[in-house]
mmCIF file of C-alpha atoms (C1' of nucleotides) in Angstrom:
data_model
loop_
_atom_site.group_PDB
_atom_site.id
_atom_site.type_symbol
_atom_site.label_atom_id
_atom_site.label_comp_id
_atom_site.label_asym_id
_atom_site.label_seq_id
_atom_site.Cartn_x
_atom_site.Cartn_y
_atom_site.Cartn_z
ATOM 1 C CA UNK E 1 -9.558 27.422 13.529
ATOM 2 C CA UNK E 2 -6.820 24.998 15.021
ATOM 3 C CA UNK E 3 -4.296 23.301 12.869
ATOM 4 C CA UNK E 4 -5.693 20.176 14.131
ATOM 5 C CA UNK E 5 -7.975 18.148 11.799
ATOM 6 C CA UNK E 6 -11.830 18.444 12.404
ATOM 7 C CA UNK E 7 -14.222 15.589 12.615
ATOM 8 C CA UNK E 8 -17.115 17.967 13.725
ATOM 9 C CA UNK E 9 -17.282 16.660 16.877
ATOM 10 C CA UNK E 10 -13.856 15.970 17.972
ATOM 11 C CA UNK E 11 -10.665 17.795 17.197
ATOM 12 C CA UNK E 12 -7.494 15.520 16.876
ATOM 13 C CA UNK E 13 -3.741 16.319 15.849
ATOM 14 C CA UNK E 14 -3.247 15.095 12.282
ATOM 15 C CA UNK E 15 -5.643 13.851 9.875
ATOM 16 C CA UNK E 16 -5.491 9.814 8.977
ATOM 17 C CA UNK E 17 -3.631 11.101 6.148
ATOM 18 C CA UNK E 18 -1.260 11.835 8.008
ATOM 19 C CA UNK E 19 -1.215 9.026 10.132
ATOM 20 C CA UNK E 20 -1.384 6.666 7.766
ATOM 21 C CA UNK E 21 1.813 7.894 6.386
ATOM 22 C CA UNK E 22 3.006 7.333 9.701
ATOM 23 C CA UNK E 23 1.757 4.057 10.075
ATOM 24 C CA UNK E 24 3.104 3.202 6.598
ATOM 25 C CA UNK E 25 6.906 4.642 6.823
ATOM 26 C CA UNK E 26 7.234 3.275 10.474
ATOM 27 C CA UNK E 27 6.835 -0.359 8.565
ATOM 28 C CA UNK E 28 8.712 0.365 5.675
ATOM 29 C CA UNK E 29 5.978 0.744 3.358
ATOM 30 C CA UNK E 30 5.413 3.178 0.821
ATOM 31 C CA UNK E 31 2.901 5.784 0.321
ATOM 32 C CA UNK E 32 1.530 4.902 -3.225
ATOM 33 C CA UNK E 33 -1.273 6.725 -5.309
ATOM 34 C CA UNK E 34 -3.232 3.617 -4.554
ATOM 35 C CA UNK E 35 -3.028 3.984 -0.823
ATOM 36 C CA UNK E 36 -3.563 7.767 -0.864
ATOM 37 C CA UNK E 37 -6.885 7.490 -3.411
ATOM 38 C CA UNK E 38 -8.443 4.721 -0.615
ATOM 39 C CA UNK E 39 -7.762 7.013 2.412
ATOM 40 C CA UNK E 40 -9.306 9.902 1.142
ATOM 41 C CA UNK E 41 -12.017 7.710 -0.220
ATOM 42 C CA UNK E 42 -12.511 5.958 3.460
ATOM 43 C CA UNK E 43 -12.024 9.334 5.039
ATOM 44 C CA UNK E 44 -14.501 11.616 3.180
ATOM 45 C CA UNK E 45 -17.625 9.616 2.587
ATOM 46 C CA UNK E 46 -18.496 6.207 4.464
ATOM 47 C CA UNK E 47 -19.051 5.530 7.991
ATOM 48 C CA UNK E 48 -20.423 1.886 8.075
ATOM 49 C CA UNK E 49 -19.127 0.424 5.233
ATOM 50 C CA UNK E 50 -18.183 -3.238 3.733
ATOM 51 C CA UNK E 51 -15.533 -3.713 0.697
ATOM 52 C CA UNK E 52 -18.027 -4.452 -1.619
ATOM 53 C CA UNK E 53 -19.513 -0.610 -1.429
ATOM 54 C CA UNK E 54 -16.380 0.458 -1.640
ATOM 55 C CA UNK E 55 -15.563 -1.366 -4.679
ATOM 56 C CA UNK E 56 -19.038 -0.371 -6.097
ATOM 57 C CA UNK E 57 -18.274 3.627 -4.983
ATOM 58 C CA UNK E 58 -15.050 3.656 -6.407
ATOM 59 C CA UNK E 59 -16.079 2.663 -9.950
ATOM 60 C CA UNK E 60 -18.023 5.160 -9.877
ATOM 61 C CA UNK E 61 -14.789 8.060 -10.351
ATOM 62 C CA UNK E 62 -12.014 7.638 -12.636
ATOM 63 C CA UNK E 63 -9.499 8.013 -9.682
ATOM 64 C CA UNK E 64 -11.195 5.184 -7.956
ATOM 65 C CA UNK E 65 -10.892 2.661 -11.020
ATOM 66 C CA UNK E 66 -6.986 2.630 -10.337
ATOM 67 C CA UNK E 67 -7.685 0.521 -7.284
ATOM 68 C CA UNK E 68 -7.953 -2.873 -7.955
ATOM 69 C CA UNK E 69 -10.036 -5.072 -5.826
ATOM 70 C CA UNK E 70 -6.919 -7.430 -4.117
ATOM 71 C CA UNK E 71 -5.667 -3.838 -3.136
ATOM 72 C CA UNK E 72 -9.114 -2.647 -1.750
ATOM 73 C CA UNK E 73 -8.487 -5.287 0.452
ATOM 74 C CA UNK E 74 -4.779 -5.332 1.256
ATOM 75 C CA UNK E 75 -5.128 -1.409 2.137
ATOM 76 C CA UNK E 76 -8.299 -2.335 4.569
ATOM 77 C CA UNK E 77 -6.272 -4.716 6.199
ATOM 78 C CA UNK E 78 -3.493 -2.279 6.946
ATOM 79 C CA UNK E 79 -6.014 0.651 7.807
ATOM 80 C CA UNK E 80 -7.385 -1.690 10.435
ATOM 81 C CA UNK E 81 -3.967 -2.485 11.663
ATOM 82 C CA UNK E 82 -2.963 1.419 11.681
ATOM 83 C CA UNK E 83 -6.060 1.660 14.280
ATOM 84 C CA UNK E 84 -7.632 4.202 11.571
ATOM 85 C CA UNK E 85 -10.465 1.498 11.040
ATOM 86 C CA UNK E 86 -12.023 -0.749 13.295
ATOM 87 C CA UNK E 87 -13.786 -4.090 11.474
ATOM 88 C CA UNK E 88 -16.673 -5.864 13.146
ATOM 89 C CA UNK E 89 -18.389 -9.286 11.300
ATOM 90 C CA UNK E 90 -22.512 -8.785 10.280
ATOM 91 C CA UNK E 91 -24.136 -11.618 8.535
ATOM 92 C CA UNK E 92 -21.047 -13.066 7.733
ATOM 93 C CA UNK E 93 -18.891 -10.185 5.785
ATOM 94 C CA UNK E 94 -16.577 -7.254 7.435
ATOM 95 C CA UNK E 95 -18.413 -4.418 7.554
ATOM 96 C CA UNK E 96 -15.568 -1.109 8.591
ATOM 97 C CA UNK E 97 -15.755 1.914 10.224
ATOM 98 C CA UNK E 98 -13.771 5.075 11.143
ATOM 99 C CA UNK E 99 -11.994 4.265 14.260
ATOM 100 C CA UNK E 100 -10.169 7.761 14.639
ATOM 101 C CA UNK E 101 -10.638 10.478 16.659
ATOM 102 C CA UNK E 102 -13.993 8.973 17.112
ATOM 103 C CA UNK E 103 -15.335 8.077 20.519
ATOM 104 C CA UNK E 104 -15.603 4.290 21.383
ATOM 105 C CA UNK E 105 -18.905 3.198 21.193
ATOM 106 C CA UNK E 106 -21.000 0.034 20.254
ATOM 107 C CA UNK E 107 -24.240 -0.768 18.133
ATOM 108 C CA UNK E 108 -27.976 -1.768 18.159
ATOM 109 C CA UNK E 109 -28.275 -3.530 15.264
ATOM 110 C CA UNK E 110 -31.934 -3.575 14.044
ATOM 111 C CA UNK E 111 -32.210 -7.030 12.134
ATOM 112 C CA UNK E 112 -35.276 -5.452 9.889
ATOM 113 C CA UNK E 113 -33.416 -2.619 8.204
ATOM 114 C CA UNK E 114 -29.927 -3.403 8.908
ATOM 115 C CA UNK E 115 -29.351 -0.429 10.290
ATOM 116 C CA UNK E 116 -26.812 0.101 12.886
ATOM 117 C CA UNK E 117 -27.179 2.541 15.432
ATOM 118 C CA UNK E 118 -24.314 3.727 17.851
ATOM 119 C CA UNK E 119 -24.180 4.139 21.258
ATOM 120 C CA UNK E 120 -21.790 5.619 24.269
ATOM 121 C CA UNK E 121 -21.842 3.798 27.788
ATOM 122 C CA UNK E 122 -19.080 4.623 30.104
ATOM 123 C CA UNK E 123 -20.843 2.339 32.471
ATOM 124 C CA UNK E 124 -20.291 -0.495 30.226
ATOM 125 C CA UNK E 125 -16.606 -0.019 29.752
ATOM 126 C CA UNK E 126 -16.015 0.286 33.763
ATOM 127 C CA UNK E 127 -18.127 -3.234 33.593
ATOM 128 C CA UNK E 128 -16.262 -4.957 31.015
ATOM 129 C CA UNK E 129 -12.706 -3.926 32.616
ATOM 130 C CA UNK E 130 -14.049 -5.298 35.812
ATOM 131 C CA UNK E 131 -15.297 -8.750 33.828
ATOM 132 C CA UNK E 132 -12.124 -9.113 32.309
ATOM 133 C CA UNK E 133 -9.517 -7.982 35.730
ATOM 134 C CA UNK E 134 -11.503 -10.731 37.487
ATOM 135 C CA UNK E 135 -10.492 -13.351 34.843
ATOM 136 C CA UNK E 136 -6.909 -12.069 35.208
ATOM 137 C CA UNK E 137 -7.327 -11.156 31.081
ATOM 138 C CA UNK E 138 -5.487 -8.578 29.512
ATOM 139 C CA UNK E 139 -8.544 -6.940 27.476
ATOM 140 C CA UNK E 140 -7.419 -5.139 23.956
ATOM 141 C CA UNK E 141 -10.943 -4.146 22.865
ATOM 142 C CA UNK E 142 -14.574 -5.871 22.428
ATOM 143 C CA UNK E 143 -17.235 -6.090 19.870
ATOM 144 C CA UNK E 144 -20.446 -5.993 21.118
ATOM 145 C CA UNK E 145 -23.850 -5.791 18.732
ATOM 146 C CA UNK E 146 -27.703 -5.565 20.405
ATOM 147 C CA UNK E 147 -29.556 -7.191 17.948
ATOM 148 C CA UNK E 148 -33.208 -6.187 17.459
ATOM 149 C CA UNK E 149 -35.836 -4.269 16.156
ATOM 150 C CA UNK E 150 -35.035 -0.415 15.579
ATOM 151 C CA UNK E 151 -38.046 2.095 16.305
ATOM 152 C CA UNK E 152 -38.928 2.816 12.686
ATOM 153 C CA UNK E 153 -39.231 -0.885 11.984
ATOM 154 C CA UNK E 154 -41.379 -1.949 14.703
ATOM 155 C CA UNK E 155 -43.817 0.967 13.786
ATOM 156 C CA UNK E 156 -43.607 -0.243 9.951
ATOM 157 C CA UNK E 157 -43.388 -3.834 10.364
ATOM 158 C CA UNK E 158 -41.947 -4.109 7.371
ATOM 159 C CA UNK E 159 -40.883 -7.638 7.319
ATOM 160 C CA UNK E 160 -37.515 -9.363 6.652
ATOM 161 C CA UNK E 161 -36.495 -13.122 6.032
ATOM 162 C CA UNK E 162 -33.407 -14.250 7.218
ATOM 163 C CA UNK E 163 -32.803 -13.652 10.609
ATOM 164 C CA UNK E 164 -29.279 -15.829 10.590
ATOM 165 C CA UNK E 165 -26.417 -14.922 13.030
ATOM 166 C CA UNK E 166 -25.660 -11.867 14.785
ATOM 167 C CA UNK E 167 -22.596 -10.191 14.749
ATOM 168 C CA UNK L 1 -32.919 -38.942 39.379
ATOM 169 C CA UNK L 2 -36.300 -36.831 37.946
ATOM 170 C CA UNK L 3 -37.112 -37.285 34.475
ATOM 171 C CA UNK L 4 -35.708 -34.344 33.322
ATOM 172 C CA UNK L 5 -32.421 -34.201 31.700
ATOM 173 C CA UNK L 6 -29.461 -33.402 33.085
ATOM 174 C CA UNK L 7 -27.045 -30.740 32.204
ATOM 175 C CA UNK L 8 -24.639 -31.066 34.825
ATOM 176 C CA UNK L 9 -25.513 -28.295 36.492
ATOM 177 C CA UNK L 10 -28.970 -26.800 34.822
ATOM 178 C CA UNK L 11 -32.173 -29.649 34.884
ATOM 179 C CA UNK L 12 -34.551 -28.637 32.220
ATOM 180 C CA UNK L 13 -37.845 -30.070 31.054
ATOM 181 C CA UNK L 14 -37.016 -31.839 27.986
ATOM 182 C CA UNK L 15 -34.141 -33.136 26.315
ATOM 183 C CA UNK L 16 -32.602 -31.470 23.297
ATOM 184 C CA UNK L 17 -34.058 -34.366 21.197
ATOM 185 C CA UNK L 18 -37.024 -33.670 22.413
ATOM 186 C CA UNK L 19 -37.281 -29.876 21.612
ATOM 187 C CA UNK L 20 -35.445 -30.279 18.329
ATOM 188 C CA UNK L 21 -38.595 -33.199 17.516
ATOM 189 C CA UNK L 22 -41.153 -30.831 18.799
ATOM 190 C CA UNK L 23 -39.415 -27.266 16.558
ATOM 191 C CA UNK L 24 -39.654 -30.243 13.914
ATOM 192 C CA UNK L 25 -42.817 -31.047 13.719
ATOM 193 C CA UNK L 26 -44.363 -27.629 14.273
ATOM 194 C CA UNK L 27 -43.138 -26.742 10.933
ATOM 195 C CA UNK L 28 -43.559 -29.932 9.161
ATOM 196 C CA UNK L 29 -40.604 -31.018 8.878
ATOM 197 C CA UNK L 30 -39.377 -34.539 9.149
ATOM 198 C CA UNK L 31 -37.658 -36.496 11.911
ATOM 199 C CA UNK L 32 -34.729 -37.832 9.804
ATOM 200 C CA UNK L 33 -32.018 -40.505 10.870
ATOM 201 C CA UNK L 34 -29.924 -37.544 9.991
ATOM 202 C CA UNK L 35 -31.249 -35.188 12.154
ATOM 203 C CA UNK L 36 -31.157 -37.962 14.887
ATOM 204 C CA UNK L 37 -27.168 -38.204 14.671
ATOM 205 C CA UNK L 38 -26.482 -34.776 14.108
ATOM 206 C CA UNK L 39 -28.405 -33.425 17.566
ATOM 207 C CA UNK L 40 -26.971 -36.792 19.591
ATOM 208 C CA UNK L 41 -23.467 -36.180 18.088
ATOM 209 C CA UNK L 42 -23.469 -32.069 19.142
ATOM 210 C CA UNK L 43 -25.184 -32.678 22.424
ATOM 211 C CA UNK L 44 -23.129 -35.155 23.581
ATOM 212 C CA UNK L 45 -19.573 -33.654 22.603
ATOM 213 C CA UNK L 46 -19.166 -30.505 22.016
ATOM 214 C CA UNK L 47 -19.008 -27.246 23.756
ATOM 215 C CA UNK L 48 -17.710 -24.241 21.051
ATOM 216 C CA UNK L 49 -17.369 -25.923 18.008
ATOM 217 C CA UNK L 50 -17.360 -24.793 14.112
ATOM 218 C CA UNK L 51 -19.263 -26.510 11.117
ATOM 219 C CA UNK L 52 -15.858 -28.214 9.694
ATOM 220 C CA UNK L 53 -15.059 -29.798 12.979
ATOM 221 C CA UNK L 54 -18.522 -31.395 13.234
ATOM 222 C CA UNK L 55 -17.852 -32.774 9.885
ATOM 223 C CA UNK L 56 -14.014 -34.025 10.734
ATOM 224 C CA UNK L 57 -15.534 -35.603 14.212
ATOM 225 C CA UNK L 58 -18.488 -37.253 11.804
ATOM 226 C CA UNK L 59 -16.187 -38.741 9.611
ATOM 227 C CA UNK L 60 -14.298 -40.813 12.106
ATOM 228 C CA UNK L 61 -17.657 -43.100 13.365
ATOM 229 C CA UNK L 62 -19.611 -45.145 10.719
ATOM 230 C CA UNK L 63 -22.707 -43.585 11.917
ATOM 231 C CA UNK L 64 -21.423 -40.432 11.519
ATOM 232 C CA UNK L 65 -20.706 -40.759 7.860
ATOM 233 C CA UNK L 66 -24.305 -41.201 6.677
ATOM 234 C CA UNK L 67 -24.411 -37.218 6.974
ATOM 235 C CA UNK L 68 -23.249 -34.818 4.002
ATOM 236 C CA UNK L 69 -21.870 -31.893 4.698
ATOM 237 C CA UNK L 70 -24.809 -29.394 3.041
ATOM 238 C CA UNK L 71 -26.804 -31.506 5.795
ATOM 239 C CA UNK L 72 -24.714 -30.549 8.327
ATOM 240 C CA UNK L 73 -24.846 -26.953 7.447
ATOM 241 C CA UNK L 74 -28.558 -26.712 6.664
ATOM 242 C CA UNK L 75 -29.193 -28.881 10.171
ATOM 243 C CA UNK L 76 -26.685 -26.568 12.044
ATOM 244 C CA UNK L 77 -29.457 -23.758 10.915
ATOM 245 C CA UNK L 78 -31.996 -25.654 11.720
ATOM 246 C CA UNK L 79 -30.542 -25.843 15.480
ATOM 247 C CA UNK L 80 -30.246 -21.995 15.264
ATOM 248 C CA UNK L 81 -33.434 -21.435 14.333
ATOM 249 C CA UNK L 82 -34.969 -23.675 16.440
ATOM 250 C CA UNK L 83 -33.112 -22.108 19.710
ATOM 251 C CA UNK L 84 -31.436 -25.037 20.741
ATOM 252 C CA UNK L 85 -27.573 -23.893 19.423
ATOM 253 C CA UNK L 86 -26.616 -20.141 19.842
ATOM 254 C CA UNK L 87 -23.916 -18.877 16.417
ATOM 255 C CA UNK L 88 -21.246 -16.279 16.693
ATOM 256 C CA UNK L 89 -18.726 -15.467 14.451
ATOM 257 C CA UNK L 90 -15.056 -15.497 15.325
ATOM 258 C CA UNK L 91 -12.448 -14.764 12.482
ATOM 259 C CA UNK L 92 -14.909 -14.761 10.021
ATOM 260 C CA UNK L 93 -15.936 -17.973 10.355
ATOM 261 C CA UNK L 94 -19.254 -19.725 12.666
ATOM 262 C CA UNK L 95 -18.540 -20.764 15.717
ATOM 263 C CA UNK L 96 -21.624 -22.604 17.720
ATOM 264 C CA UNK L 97 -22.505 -23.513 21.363
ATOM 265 C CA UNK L 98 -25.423 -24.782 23.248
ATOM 266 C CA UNK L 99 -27.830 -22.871 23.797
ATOM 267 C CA UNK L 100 -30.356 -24.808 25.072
ATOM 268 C CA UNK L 101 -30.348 -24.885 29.350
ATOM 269 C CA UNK L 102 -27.667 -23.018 29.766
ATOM 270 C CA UNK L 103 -27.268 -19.577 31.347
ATOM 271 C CA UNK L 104 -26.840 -16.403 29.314
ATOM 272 C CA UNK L 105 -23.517 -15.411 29.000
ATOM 273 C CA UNK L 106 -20.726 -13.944 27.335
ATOM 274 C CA UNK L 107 -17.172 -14.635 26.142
ATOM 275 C CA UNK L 108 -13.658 -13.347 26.815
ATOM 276 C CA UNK L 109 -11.580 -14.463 23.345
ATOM 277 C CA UNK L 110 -7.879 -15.363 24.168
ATOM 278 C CA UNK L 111 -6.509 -13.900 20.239
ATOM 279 C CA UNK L 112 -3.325 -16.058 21.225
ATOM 280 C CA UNK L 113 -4.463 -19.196 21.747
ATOM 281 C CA UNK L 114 -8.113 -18.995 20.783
ATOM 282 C CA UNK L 115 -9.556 -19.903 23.714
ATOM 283 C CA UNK L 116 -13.374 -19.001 24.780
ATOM 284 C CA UNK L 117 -13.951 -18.270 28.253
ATOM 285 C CA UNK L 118 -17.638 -17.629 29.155
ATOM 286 C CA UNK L 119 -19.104 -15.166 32.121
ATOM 287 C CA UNK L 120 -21.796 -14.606 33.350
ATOM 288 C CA UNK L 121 -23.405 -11.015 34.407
ATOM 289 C CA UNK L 122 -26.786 -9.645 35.477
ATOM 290 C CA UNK L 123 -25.349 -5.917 35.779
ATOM 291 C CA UNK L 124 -24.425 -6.505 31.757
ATOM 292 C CA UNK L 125 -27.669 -7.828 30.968
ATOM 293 C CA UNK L 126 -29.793 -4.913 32.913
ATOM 294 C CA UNK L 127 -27.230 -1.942 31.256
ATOM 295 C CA UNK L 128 -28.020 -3.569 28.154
ATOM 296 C CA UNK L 129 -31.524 -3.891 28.842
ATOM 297 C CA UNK L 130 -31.337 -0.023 29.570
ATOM 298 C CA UNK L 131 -29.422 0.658 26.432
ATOM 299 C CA UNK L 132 -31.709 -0.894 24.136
ATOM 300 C CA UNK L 133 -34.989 0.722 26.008
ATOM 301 C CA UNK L 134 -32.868 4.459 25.613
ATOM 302 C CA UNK L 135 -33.488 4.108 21.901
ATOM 303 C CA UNK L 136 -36.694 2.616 21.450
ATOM 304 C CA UNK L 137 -35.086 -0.737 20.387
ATOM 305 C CA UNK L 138 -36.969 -3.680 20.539
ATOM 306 C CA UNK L 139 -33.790 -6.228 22.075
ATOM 307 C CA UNK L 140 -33.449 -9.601 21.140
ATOM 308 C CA UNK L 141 -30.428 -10.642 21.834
ATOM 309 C CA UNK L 142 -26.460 -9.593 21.752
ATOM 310 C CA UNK L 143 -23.129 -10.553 20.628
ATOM 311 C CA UNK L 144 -20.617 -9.485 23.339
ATOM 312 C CA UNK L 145 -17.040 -10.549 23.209
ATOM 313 C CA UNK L 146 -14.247 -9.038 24.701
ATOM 314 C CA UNK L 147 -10.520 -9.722 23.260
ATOM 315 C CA UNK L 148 -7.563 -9.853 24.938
ATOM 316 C CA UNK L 149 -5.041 -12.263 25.989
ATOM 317 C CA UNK L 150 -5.548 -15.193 28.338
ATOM 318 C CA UNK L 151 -3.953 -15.323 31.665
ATOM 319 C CA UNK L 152 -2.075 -18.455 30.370
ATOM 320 C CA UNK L 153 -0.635 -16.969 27.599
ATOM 321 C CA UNK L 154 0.479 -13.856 29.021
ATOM 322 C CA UNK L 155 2.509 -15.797 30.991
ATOM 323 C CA UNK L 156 4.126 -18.414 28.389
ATOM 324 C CA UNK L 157 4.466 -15.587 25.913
ATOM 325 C CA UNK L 158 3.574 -17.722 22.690
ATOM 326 C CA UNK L 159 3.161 -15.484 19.894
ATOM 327 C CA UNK L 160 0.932 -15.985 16.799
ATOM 328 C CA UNK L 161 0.408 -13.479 13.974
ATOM 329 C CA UNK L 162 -2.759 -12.886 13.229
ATOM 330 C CA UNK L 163 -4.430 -9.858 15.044
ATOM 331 C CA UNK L 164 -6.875 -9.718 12.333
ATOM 332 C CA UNK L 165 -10.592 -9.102 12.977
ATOM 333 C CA UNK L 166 -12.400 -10.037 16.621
ATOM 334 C CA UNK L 167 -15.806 -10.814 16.509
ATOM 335 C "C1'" DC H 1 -48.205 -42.434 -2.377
ATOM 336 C "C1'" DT H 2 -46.959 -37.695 -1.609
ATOM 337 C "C1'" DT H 3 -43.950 -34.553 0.165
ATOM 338 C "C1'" DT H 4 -39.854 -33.441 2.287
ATOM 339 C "C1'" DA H 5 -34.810 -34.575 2.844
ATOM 340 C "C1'" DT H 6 -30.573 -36.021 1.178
ATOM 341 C "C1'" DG H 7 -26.310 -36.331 -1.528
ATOM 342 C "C1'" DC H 8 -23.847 -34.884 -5.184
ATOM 343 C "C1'" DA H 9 -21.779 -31.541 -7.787
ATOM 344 C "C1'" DA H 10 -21.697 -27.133 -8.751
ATOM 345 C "C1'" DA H 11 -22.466 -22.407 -7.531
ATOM 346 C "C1'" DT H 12 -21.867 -18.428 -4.595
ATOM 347 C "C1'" DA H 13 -19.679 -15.066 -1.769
ATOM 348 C "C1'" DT H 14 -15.878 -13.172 0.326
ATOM 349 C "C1'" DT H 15 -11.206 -12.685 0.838
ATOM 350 C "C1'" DT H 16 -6.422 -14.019 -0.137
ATOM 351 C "C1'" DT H 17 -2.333 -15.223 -2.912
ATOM 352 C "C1'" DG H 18 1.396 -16.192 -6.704
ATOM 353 C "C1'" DC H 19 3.631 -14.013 -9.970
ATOM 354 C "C1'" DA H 20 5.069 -10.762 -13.582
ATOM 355 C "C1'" DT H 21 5.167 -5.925 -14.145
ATOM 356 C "C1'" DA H 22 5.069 -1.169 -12.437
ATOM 357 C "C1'" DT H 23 6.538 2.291 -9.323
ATOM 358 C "C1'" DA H 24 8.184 4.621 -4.952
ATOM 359 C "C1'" DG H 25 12.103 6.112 -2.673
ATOM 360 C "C1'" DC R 1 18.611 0.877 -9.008
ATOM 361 C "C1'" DT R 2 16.307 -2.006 -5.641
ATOM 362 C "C1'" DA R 3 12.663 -3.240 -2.892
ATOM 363 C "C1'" DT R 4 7.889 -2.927 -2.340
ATOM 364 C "C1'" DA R 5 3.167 -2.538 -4.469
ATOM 365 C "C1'" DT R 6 -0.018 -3.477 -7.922
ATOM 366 C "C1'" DG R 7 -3.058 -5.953 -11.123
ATOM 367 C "C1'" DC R 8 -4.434 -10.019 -12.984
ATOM 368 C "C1'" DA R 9 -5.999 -14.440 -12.708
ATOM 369 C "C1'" DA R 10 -6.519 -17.986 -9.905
ATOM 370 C "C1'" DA R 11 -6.884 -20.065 -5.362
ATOM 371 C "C1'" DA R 12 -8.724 -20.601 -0.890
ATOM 372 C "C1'" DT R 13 -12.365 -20.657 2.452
ATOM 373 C "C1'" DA R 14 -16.930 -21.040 4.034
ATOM 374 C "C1'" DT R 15 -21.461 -21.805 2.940
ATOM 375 C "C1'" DT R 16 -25.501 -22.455 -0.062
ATOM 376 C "C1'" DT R 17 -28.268 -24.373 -3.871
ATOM 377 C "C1'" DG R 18 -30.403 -27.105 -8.017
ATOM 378 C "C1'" DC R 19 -31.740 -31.301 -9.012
ATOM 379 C "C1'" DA R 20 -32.382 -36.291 -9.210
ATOM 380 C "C1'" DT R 21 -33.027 -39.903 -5.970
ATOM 381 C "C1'" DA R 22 -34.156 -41.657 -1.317
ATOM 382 C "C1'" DA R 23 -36.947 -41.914 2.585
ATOM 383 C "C1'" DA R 24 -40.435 -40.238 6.088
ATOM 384 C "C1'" DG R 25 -45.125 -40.115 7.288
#
DNA sequence: CTTTATGCAAATATTTTGCATATAG
DNA sequence: CTATATGCAAAATATTTGCATAAAG
């Protein structure tokens, strides 16, 4: 076993412990029981996730109801702007998820279930370089959603009301 | 001149009067003078344009102010649902377009200045196409927007603070 | 006339903020 | 000790809804 911290797929050099601390001294900020109860908490159990479940999850423990809701939100904030988390918009709220030592991919979004399925295209990342050199546009990431019907639900045809905006 | 109506550069069967009449009436619902202003007012000014805009540009004709604002918002879903506008989300808030006559596309998102450029690309549409089939995914539609900064403003430099969320 | 739409005011949902107190360094 | 963070309550933002009245068909 490396020293390195293991995702199960990918093998980086410090955990987002650690580089949250990082993140967090190299503004001046301090590492507070607060901050280190929501990193563990982001760290060890969600992958797509909004701040509501959070919230709702942290209740749940006694550790977790010394996080109030403002800070739920002011620590999300700055765990997006470490680069730990990456926040996308779905039916109107942020919905998070781990952007650390974890590939870059997007999602089929299946409008039925909600479900949000991820996918790798290396293709697509050559194409959207390409899209955004011809426009002379210095690209710093991109969202992109397919919105649909997963496999399940079109077998099921389990129905679903609102079919509102995308992404 | 044909009878069709003219997009500047797409010529399509009907105008968007006429298709929001016809979505209308196939689900009995009523051809209001409010409806009438609302479709004339966003077909004939805007491009990318939020709810609260609408609503400021309503308030300065007398025409204009026989429309409420939960009519705007329950018309501007109306137009969604009914094809003719296309809704994305950009800082957490709606953004619309026309999306009636007009090519597919997607956007490049200046995070400096705001500014929406669209492209245009079959290669996109047939990876995504491919993506989507990969998984048994039942496509109807995607949310692709790349963010960066504009040509223009990586040359003047302006700042502004807000990184915040894309998409 | 009958049903649907509108406007108003209020509700809802999500996220942010001011300020007094607590706590990290 | 001093500056930053937290919790609370309240504000801000964006959008939706209940209900009485108005208007379309």
């Amino acid at each position: 076993m490396s020293s390195g911290y293991s995702l199960g797929t990918v093998e980086v050099s410090s955990s987002p412990q650690e580089r949250f601390a990082d993140f967090l001294q190299s503004k001046g900020k301090r590492i507070t029981q607060q901050r280190r109860i929501l990193i563990d908490f982001v760290f060890k159990r969600h992958d797509h996730f909004d701040a509501e479940e959070l919230i709702l999850n942290l209740a749940q423990v006694p550790e977790g109801r010394k996080v109030s809701r403002p800070t739920v939100y002011r620590t999300l904030n700055e765990l997006v702007d470490s680069g730990l988390l990456r926040r996308m918009n779905l039916r109107g709220r942020a919905i998070y998820e781990h952007d650390y030592g974890y590939p870059q991919h997007d999602h089929l979004h299946c409008t039925m279930c909600d479900k949000l399925i991820e996918f790798q295209s290396s293709e697509l990342s050559d194409l959207l370089r390409a899209v955004a050199a011809e426009y002379d546009f210095r690209d710093t990431g991109h969202r992109l959603i397919i919105s649909g019907i997963c496999s399940a639900c079109s077998a099921t045809r389990h129905r679903r009301q609102t079919p509102l905006d995308l992404v």
